[in-house]
Short mmCIF file of C-alpha atoms in Angstrom, two decimals:
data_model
loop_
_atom_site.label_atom_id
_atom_site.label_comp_id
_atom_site.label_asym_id
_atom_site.label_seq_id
_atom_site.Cartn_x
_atom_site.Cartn_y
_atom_site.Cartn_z
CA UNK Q 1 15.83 28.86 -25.05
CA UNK Q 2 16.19 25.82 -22.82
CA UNK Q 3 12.97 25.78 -21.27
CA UNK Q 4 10.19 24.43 -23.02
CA UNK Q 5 6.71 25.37 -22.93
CA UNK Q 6 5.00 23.17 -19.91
CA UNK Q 7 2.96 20.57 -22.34
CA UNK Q 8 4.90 20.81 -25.47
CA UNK Q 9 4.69 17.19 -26.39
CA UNK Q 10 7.99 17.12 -28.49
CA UNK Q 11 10.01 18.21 -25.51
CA UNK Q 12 12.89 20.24 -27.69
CA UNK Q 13 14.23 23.45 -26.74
CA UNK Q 14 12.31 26.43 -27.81
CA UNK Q 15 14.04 29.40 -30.51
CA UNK Q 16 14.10 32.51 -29.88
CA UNK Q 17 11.37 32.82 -32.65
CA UNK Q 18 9.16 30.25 -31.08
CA UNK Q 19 9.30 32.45 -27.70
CA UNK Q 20 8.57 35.71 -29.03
CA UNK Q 21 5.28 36.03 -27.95
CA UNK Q 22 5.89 34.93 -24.73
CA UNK Q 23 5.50 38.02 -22.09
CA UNK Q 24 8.83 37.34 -20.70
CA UNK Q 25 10.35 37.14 -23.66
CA UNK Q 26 13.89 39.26 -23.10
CA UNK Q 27 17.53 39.51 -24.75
CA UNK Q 28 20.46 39.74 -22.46
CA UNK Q 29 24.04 41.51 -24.40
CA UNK Q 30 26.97 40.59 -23.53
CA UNK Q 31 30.09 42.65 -23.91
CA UNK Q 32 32.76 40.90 -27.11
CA UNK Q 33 35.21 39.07 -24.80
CA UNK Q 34 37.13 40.18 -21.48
CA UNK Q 35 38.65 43.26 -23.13
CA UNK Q 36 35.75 44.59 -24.85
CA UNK Q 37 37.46 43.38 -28.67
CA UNK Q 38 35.04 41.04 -29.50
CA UNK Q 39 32.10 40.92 -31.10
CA UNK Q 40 28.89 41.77 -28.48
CA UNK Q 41 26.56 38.65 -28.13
CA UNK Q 42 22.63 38.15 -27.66
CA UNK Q 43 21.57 35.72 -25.45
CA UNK Q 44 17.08 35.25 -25.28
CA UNK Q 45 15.84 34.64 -22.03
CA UNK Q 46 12.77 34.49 -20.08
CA UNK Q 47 12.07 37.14 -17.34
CA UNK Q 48 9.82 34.79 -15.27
CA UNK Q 49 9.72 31.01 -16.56
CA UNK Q 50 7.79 29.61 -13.65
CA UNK Q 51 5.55 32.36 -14.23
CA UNK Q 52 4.91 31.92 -17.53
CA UNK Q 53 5.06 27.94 -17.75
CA UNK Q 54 7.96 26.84 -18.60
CA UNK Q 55 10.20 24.14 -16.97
CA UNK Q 56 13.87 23.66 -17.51
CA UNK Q 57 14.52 20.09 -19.49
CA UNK Q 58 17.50 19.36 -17.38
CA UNK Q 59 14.76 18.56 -14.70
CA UNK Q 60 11.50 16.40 -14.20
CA UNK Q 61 8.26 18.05 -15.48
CA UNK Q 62 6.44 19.29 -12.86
CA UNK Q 63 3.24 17.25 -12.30
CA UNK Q 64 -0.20 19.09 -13.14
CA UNK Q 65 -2.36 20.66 -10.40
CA UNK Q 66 -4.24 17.71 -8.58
CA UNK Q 67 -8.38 17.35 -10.03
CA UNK Q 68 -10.94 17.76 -7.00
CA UNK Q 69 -10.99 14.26 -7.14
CA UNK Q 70 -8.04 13.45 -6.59
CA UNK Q 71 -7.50 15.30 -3.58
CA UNK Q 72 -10.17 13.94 -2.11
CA UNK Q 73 -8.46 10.52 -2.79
CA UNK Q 74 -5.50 11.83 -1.43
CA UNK Q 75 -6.91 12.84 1.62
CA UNK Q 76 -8.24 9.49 1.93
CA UNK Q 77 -5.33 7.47 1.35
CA UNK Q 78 -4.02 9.69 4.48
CA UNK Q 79 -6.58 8.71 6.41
CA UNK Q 80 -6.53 4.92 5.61
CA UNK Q 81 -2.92 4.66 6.08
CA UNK Q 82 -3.61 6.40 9.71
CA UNK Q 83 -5.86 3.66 10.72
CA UNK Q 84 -4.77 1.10 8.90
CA UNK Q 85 -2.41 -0.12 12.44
CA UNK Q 86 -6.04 -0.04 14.68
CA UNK Q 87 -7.76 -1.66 11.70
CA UNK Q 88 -5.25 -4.58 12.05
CA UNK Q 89 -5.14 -4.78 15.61
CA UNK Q 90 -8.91 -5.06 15.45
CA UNK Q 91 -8.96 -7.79 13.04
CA UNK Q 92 -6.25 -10.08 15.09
CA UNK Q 93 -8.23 -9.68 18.08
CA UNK Q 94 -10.93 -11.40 16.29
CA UNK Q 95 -8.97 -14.33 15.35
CA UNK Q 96 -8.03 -14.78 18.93
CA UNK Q 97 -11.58 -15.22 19.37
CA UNK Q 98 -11.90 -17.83 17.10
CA UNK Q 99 -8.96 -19.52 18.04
CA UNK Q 100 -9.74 -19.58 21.40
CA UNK Q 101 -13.30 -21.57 20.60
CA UNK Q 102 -13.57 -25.10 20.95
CA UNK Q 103 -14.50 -25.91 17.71
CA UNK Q 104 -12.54 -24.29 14.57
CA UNK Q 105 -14.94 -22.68 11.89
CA UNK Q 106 -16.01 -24.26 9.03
CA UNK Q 107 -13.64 -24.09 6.08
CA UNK Q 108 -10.50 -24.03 7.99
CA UNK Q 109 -8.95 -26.77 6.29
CA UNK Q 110 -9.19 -25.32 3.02
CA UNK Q 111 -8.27 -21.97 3.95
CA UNK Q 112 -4.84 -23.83 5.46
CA UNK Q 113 -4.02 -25.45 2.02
CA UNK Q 114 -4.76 -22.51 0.18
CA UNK Q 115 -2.70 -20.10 2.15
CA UNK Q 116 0.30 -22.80 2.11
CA UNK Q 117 0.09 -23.42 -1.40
CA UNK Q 118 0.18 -19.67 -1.67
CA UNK Q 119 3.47 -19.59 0.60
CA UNK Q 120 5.10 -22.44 -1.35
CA UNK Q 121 4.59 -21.14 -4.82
CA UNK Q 122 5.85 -17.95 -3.66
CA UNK Q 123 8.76 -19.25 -2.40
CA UNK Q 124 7.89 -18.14 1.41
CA UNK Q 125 7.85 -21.58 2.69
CA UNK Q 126 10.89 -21.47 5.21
CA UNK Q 127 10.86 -17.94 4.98
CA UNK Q 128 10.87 -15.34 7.89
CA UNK Q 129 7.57 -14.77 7.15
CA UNK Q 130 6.06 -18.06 6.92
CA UNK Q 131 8.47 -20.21 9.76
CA UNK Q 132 8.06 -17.75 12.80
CA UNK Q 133 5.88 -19.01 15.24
CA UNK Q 134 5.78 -15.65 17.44
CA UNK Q 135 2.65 -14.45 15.15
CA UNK Q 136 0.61 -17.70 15.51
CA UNK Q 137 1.10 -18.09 19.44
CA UNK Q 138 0.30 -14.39 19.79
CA UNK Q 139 -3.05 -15.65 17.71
CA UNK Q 140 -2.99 -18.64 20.29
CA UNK Q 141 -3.00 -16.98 22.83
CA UNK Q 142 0.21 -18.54 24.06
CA UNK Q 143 3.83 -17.07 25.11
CA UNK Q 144 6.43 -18.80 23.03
CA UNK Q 145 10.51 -18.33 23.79
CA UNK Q 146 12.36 -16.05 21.58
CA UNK Q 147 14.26 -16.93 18.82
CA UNK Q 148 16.02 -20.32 20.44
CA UNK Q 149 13.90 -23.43 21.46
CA UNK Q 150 10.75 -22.50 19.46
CA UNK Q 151 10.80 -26.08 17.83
CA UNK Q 152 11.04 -27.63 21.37
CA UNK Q 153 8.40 -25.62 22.82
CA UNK Q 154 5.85 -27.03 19.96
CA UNK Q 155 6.80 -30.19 20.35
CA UNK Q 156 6.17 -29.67 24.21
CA UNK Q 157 3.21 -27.82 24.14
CA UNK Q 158 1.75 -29.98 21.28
CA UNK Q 159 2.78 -33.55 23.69
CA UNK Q 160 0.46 -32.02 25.94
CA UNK Q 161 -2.29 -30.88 23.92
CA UNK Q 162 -2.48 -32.59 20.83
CA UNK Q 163 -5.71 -31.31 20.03
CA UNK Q 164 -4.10 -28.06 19.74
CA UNK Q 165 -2.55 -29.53 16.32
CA UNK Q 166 -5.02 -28.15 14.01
CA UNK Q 167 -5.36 -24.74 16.04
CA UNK Q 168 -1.42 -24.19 15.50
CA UNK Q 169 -2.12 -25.18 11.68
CA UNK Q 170 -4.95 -22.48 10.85
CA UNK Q 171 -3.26 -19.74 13.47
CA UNK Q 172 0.54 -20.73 11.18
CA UNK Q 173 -1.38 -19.88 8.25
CA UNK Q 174 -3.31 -16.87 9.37
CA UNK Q 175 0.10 -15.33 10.38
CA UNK Q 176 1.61 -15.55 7.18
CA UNK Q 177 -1.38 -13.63 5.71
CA UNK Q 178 -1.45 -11.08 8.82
CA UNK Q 179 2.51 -10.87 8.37
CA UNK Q 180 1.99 -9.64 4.88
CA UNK Q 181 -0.79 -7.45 5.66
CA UNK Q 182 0.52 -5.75 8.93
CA UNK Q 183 1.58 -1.98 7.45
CA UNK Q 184 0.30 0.61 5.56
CA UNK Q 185 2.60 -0.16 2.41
CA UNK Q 186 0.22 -2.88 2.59
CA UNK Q 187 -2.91 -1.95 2.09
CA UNK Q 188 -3.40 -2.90 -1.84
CA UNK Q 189 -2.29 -6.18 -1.38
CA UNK Q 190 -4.60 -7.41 1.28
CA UNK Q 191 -6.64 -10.41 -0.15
CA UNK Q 192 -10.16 -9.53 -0.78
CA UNK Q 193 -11.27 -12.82 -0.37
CA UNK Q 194 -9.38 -13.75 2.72
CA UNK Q 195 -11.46 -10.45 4.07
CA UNK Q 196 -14.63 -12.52 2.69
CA UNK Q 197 -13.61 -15.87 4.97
CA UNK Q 198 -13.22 -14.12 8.45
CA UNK Q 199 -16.79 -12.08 7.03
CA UNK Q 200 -18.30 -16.13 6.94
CA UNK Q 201 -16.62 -16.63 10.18
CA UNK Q 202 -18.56 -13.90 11.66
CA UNK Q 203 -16.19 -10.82 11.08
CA UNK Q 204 -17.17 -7.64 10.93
CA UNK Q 205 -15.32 -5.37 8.80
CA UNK Q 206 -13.90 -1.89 9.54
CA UNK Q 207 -14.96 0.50 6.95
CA UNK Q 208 -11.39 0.68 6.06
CA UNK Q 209 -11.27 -3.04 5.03
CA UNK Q 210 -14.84 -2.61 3.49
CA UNK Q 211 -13.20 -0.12 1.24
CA UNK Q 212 -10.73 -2.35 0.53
CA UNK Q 213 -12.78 -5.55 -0.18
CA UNK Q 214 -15.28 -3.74 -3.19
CA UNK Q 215 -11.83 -3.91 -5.46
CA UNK Q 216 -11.69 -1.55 -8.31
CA UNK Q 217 -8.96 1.35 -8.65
CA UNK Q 218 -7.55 1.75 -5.14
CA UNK Q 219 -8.11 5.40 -4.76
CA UNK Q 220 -11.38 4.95 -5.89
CA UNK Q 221 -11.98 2.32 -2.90
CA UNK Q 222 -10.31 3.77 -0.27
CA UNK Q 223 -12.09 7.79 -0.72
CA UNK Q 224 -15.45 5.82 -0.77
CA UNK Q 225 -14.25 4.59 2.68
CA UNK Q 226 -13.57 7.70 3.79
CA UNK Q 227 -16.34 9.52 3.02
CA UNK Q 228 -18.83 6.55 4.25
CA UNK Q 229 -20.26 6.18 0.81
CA UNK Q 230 -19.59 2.49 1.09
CA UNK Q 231 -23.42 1.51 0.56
CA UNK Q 232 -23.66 3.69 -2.47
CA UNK Q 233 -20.84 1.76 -4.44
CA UNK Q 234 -22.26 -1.38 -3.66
CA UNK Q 235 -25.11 -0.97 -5.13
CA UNK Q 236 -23.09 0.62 -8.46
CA UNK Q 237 -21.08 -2.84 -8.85
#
């Protein structure tokens, strides 16, 4: 036999003994050789394999029947990865708001270092990521060329409005977080804590990013989102 019984933990081929008391358990007899001279030959098979729980070795076991659980997790995870582009949209049009004040929020300095220190350690520094402007203007609130003369157009813009220095700083740095946060693929890698500095900015977060922000198993988080049980696990941490 080449197909194991599904959860046999030492994976070899079952005998012909070891299958007997499977219900499928069949023989197939072949004739001896083309002309009939040979000796006849007994090959064991099963009649129904999938029926009966076997899988063939040559290919991947097939993965048990999903818990209640996790379908409900899996349902979730759906769900969070279909809002996940309004969630962000939502969250960048707060930090045009606080761009846009006149005075930047407390904390913004050290935010800054910490996200660049973040970007230089990871070796992001000059990356795509990190050196495109388009983000932080968009933040700004300010068109910006395409990809020639974005260099000039700071150094313009800034010769004009040098107080805008330390917006362009903070809106640089919260584009290189926003970058890395922008798609669903995303979602377990969003910063907790950089959830908890727009929250002390006055943020308020989606339920999605509320999921997101109680840590723990990610399935976990994100089917307590769904199901608006956020409360609940608070109070259980």
């Amino acid at each position: 036999m080449d197909r194991p019984a599904r959860g046999r933990e030492d994976n070899k081929a079952l005998t012909e003994a070891a299958h007997a008391s499977c219900p499928g358990h069949a023989a197939a007899i072949a004739g001896g050789g083309y002309y009939g001279g040979g000796e006849p030959t007994v090959r064991y098979l099963c009649t129904d394999p999938k029926k009966y729980g076997h899988y063939d070795m040559q290919k991947a076991k097939p993965a048990p029947p999903l818990t209640d659980e996790q379908r409900v997790a899996k349902a979730a995870r759906v769900e969070l990865e279909r809002q996940w582009p309004d969630v962000v949209e939502t969250r960048r049009t707060f930090l045009r708001v606080v761009l846009q004040r006149p005075k930047l929020p407390e904390g913004w300095e050290i935010l800054t270092a910490l996200i660049e220190t973040e970007a230089i350690r990871a070796g992001n520094w000059n990356s795509p990521r990190f050196d495109s402007p388009a983000l932080a203007f968009d933040l700004l609130g300010h068109a910006i060329p395409g990809t020639t003369g974005q260099g000039e157009h700071v150094r313009t813009l800034l010769a004009k409005n040098p107080k805008l220095a330390p917006k362009l700083l903070l809106a640089r740095a919260l584009a290189y977080v926003e970058t890395g946060i922008s798609t669903k693929k995303d979602l377990d890698t969003t910063p907790p804590e950089y959830l908890e500095q727009l929250v002390a900015w006055g943020y308020e977060l989606t339920e999605a990013e509320a999921a997101l922000s109680l840590g723990g198993d990610a399935n976990d988080r994100v089917a307590v989102e769904v199901i608006g049980n956020i409360a609940a696990m608070q109070d259980a941490i």
